[in-house]
Coordinates of C-alpha atoms in Angstrom, one line a residue:
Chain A
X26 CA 0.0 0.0 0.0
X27 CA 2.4 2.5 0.8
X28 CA 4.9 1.5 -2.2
X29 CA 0.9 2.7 -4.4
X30 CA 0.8 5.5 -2.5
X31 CA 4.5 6.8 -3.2
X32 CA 4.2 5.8 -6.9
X33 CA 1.5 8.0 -6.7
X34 CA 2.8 10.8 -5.2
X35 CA 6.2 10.6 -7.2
X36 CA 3.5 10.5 -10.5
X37 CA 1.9 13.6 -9.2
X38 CA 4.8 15.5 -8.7
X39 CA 6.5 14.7 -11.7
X40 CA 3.3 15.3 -14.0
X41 CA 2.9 19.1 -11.8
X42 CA 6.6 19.6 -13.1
X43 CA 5.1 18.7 -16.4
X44 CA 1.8 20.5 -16.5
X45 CA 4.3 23.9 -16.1
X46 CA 5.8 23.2 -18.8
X47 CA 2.8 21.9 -20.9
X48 CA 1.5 24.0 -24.0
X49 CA 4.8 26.3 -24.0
X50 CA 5.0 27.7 -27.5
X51 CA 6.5 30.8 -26.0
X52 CA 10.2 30.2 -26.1
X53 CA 9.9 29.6 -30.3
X54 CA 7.9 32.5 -30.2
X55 CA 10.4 34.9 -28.9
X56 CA 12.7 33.6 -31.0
X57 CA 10.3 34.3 -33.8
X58 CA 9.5 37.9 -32.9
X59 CA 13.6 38.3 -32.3
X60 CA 14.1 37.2 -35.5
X61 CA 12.1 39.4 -37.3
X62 CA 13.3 42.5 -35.5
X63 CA 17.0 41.6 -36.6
X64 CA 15.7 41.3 -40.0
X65 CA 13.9 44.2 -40.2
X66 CA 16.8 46.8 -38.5
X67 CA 19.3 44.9 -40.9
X68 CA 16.7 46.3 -43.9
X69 CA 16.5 49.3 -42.6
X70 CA 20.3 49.8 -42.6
X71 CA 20.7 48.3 -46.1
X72 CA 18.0 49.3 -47.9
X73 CA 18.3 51.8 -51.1
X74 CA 17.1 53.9 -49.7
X75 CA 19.3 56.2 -51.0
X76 CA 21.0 56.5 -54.2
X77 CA 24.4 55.9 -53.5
X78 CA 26.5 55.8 -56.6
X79 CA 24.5 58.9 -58.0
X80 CA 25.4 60.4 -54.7
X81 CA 29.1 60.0 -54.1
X82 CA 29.6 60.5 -58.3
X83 CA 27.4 63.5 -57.8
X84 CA 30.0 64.8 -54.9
X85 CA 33.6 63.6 -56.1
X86 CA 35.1 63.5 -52.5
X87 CA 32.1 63.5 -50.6
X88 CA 31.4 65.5 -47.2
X89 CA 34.2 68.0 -46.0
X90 CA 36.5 69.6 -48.1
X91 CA 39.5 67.7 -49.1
X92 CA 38.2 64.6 -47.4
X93 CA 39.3 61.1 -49.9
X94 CA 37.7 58.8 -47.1
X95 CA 34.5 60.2 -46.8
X96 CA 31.3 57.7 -46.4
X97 CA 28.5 60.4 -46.2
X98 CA 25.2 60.1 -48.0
X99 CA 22.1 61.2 -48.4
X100 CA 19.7 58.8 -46.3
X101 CA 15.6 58.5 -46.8
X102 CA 14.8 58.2 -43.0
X103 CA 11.4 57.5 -44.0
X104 CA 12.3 54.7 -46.5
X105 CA 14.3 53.4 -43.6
X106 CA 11.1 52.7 -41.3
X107 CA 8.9 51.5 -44.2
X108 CA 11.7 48.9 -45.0
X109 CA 11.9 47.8 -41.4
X110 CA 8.4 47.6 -41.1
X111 CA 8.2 45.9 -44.4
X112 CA 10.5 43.1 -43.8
X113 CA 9.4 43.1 -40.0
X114 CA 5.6 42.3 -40.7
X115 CA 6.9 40.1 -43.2
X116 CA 8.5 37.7 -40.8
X117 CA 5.5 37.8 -38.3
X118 CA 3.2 37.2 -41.5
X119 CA 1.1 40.2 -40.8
X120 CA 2.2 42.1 -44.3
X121 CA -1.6 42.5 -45.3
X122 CA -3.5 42.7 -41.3
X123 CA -3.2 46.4 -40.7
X124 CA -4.7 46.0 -37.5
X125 CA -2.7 43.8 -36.2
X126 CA 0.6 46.1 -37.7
X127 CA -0.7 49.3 -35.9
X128 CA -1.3 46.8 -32.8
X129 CA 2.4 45.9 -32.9
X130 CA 3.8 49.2 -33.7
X131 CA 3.0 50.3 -30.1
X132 CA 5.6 48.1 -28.7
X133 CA 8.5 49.5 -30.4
X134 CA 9.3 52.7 -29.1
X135 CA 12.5 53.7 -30.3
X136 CA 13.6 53.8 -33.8
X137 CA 17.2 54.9 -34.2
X138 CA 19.2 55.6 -37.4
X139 CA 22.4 56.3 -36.9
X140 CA 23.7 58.4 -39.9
X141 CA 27.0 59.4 -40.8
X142 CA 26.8 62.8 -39.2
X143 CA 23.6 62.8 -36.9
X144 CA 21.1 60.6 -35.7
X145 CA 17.6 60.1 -35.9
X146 CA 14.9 58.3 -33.5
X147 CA 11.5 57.7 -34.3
X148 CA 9.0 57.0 -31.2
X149 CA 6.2 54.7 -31.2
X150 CA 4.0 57.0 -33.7
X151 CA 7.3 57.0 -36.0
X152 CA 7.3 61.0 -35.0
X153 CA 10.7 61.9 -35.7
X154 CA 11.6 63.2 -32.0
X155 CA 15.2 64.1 -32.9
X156 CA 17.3 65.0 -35.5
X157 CA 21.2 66.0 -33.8
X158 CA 23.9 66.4 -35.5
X159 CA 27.2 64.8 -33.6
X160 CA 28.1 68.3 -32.4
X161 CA 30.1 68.0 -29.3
X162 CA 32.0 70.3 -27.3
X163 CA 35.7 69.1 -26.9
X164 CA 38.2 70.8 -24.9
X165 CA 35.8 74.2 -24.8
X166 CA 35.7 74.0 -28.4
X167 CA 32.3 72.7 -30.3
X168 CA 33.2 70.5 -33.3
X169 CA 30.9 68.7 -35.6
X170 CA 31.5 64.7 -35.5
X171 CA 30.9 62.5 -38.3
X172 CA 32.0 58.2 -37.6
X173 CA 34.7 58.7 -40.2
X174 CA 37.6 60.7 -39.2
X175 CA 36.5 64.4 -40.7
X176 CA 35.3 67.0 -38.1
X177 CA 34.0 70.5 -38.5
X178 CA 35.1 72.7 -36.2
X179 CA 31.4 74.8 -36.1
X180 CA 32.2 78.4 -35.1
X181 CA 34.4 78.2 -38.5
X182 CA 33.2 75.6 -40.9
X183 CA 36.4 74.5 -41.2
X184 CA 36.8 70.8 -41.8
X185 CA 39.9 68.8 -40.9
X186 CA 41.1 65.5 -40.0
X187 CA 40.3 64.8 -36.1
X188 CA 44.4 64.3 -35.4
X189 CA 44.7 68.0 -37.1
X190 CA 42.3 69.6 -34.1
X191 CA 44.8 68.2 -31.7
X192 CA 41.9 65.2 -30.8
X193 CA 43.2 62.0 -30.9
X194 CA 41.4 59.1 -32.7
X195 CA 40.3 57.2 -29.0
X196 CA 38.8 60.2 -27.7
X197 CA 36.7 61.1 -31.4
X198 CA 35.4 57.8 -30.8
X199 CA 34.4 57.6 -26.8
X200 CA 33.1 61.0 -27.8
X201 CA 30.6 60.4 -30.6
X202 CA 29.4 56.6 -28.8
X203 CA 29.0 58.5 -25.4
X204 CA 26.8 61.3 -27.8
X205 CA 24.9 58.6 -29.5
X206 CA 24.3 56.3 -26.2
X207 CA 22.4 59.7 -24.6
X208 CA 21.0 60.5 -27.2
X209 CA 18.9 57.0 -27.5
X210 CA 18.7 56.6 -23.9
X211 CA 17.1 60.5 -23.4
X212 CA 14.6 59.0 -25.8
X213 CA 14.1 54.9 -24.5
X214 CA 14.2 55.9 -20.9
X215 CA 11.5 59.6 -21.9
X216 CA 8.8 56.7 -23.8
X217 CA 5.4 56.4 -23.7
X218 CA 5.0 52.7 -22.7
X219 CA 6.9 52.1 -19.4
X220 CA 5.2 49.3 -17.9
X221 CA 7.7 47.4 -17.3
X222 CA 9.2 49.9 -15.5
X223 CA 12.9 49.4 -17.0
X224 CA 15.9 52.1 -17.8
X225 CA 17.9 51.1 -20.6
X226 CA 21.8 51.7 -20.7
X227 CA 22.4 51.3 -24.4
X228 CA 26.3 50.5 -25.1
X229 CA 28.4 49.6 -27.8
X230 CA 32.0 49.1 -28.8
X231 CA 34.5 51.7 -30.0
X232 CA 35.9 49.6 -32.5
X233 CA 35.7 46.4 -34.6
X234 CA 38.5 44.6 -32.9
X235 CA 36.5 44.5 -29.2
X236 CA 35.1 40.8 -29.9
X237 CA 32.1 41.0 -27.9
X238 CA 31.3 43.8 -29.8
X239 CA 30.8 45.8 -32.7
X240 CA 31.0 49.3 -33.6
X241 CA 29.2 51.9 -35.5
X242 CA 31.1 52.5 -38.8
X243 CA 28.5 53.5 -41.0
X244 CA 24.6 53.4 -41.4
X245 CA 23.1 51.4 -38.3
X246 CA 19.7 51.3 -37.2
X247 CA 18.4 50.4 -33.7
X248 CA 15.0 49.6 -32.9
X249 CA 13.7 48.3 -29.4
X250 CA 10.5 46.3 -28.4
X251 CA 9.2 46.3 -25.4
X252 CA 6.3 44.7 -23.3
X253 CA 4.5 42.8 -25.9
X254 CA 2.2 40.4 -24.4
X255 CA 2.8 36.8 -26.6
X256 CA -0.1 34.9 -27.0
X257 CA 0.3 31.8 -25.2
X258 CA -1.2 28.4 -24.8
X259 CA -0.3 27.8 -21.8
X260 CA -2.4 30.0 -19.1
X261 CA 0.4 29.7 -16.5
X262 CA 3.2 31.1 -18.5
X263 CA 2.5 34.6 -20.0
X264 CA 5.1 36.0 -21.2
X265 CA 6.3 39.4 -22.5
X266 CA 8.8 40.6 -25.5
X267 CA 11.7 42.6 -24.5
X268 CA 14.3 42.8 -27.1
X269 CA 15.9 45.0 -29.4
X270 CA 17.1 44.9 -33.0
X271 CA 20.5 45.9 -34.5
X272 CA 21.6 46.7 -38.1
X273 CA 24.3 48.2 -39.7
X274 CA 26.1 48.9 -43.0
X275 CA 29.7 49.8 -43.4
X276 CA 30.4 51.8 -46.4
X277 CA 33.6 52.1 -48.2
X278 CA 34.9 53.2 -51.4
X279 CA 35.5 51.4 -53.7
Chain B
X20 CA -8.4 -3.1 -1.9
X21 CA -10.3 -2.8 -4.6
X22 CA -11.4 0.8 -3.3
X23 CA -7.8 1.4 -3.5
X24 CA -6.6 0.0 -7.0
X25 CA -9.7 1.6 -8.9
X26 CA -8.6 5.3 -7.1
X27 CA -4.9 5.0 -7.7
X28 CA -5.3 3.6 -11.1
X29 CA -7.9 6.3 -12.0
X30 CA -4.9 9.0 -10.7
X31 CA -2.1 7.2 -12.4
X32 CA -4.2 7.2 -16.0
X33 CA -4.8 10.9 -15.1
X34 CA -1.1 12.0 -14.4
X35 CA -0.1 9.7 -17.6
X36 CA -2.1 12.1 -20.0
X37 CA -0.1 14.8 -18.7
X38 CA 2.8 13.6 -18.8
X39 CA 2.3 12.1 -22.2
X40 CA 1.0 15.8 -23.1
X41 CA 3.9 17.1 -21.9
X42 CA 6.5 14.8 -23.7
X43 CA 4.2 15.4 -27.2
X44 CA 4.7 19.1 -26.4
X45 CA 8.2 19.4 -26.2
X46 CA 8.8 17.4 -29.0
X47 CA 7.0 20.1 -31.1
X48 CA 8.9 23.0 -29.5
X49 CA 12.4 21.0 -30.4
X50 CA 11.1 20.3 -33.9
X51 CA 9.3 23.6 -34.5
X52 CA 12.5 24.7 -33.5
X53 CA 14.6 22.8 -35.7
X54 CA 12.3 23.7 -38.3
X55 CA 12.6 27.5 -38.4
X56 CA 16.4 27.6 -37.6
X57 CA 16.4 25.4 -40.8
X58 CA 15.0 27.7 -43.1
X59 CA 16.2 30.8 -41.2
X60 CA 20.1 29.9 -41.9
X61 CA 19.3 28.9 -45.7
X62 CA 17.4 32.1 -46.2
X63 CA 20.0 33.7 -44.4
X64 CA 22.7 32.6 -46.9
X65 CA 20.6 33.1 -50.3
X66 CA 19.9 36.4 -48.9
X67 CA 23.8 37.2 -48.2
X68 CA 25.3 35.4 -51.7
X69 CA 22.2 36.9 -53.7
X70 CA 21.1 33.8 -55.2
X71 CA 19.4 30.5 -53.8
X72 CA 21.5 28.1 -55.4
X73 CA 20.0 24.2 -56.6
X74 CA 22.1 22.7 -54.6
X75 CA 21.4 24.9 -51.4
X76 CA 17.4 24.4 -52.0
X77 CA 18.3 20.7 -51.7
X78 CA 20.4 20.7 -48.8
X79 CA 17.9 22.5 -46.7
X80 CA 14.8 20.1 -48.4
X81 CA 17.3 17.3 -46.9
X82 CA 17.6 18.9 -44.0
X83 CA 13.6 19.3 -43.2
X84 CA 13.0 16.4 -44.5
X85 CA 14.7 14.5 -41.8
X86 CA 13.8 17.1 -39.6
X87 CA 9.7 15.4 -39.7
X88 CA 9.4 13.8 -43.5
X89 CA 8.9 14.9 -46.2
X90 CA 5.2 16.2 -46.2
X91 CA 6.2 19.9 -46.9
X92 CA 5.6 22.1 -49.2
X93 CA 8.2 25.1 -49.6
X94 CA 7.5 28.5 -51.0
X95 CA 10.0 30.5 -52.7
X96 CA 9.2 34.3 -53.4
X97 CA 11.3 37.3 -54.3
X98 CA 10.3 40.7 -54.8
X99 CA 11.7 44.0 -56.3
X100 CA 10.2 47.3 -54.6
X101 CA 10.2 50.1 -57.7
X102 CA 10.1 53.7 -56.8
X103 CA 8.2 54.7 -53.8
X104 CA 5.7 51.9 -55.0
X105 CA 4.4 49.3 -52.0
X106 CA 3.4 46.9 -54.8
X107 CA 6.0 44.6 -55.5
X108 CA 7.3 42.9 -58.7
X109 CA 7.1 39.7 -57.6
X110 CA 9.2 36.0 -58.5
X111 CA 8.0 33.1 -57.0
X112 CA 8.6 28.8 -57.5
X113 CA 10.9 27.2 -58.8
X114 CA 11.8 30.5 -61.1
X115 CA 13.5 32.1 -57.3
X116 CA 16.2 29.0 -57.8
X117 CA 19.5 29.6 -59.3
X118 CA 18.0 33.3 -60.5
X119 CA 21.1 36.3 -59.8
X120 CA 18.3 38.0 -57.6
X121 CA 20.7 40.6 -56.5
X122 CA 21.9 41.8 -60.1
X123 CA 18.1 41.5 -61.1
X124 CA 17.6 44.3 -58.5
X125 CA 15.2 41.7 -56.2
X126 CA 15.1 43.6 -52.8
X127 CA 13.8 40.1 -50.8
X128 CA 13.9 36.8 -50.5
X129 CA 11.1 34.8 -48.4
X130 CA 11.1 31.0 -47.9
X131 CA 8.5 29.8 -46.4
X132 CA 7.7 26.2 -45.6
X133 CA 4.7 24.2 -44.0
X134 CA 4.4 20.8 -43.0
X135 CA 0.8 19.4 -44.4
X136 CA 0.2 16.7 -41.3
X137 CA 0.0 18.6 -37.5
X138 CA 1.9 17.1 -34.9
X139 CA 0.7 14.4 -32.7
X140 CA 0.5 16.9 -29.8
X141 CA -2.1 18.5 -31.9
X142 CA -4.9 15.2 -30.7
X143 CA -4.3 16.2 -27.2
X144 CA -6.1 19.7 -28.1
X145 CA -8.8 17.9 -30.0
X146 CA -10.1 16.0 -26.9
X147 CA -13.1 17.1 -25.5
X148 CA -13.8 18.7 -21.7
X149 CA -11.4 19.1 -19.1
X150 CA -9.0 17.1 -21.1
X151 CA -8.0 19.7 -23.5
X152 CA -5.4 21.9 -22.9
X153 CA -6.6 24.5 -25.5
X154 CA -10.0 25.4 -27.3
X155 CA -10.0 22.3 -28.8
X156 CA -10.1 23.3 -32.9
X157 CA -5.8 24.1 -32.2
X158 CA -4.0 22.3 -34.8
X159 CA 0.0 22.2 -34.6
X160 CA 1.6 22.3 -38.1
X161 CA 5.2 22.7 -38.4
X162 CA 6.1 25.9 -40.4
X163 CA 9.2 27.7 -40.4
X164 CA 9.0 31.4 -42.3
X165 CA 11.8 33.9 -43.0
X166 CA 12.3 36.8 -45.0
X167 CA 15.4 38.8 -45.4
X168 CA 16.9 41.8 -47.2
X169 CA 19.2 40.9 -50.0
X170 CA 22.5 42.0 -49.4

């Protein structure tokens, strides 16, 4: 009798541990969403939006006087969303449910496109809520930043290599990631949707050879969902979607 | 004793559906899985060299098709954005294979792929009453979908 009634109670416990994890198509879901937010911030940062070759034939050497290495060109910020959205509802299979798109767009709040020489974020509503240039104050002196080496010194408009203002290549860098971390930050940590609560400390490396990880060279777009509820079958285990997106171009010449 | 057998073999039968439910279920979840990694890392790859080669599209039917046989069916579709259009010029089948879709201007590349049977963890939502885990119409197909930007 008592071996019956510990079979039992070892089948009970074993089949609780197993009605927690019953009906659990949550973890391929996040992978899923993940998925498609990659996809869509790596559209965003490749897509034509932008007529390159035109551009830099247009130009000859390209942004700041006398500059041979210069990557700057003209970017459709608005192009840039549609493609993320594009390729985004794409993934999820929502390309023709509007409803569902406009339901979805509410969790992203920040939209980041990190240009050559400023940055863009779009919130929630994809209002445009700022447009900076990289201008920085260094040493008392306000330069103009771009991620290539060429900086404007403002009161002037004279542009130069960074080395020729006397600022050394570690400190352009630490300079213009520090300017673009706050400026996405000011915007994540300012949004509308904060149930959750969280304060985001965005980071990034200051060059390619940090392995863990990359650094912005050229066009990048950042987008970050937050707080989406994921339908679930499993009443026990509701889940929500934090997670952000990352894609990025480097543009050289050829 | 017979009080006894009849209540604990009642309990045992009970706990065996979920654990049985539960083993069906996370078969699916490794499967599904499996599934969309599968066609996420080949669309990953047509996407990056700009064509979906034959002999890619084969390794990855291989590769599904030991994943949960071969009752698939996989959709191919590429699609060139003109302009400011929404409306896309569209290539889909067996025309997607072996085409240069990057020097033919093709923007995207979508595979998508469905398994025509559900899964066996699919009857264990069909059962009626307090048996059923779900609403009871919930059928589980394997799909795996992915569509990427071509670089």
């Amino acid at each position: 009798m008592k071996f019956i009634y510990g079979t039992i109670m070892a089948f009970a416990f074993f089949s609780l541990m197993m009605i927690n994890q019953a009906a659990d198509n949550v973890s391929f879901m996040v992978k899923d969403f993940k998925r498609a937010l990659d996809s869509g911030a790596d559209a965003a940062a490749r897509c034509i939006a932008y007529d390159t070759s035109y551009h830099l034939d247009k130009n000859g050497t390209g942004y700041g006087v006398g500059s041979d290495n210069s990557n700057n060109i003209d970017i459709n910020k608005d192009d840039a969303i549609t493609w993320f959205y594009r390729v985004y509802f794409k993934n999820l299979g929502y390309s023709k449910d509007t409803e569902k798109q406009e339901y979805l767009k509410d969790y992203i709040p920040v939209k980041a496109l990190v240009c050559f020489d400023r940055i863009y974020i779009a919130d929630s509503n994809d209002d445009w809520v700022t447009d900076q240039y990289y201008d920085i104050t260094c040493n008392g002196v306000l330069y103009r930043f771009t991620l290539s080496d060429q900086v404007m010194k403002v009161s002037t408009g004279e542009w130069k290599r960074d080395t020729d203002f006397g600022i050394s290549e570690s400190t352009r860098k630490q300079l213009v990631r520090s300017f673009i971390q706050s400026e996405i930050e000011e915007v994540v940590n300012n949004r509308a949707f904060q149930d959750s609560g969280l304060k985001y400390d965005i980071d990034f490396a200051l060059s390619d050879t940090d392995l863990k990880q990359n650094a912005m060279s050229g066009v990048n777009f950042i987008v970050i969902s937050e707080g989406m509820p994921l339908p679930s079958l499993n009443p026990w285990n509701i889940k929500k979607f934090y997670a952000y997106g990352l894609g990025g171009t480097e543009l050289t010449r050829q | 004793m017979s009080r006894n057998f009849f209540s604990a073999t009642l309990i045992i039968l009970v706990l065996s559906w979920y654990i049985m439910y539960g083993v069906l279920d996370r078969d699916y979840d490794i499967v599904e899985a499996a599934v969309q990694d599968t066609v996420y890392s080949y669309t990953q790859i047509a996407a990056k060299k700009g064509i979906l080669y034959k002999s890619v599209y084969d390794e990855m039917n291989a590769r599904l098709g030991r994943l949960a046989g071969t009752s698939y069916e996989v959709f191919l579709k590429a699609e060139k954005f003109q302009g400011g259009s929404s409306d896309p010029l569209v290539l889909s089948g067996t025309d997607v294979i072996d085409t240069d879709l990057r020097a033919a201007g093709y923007d995207l590349i979508t595979i998508h792929v469905i398994y025509f049977k559900p899964h066996p963890v699919s009857a264990m939502f069909r059962l009626p009453g307090f048996l059923s885990i779900g609403s009871g119409d919930y059928e589980a197909f394997l799909y795996g979908r992915s569509c990427l930007y071509i670089q």
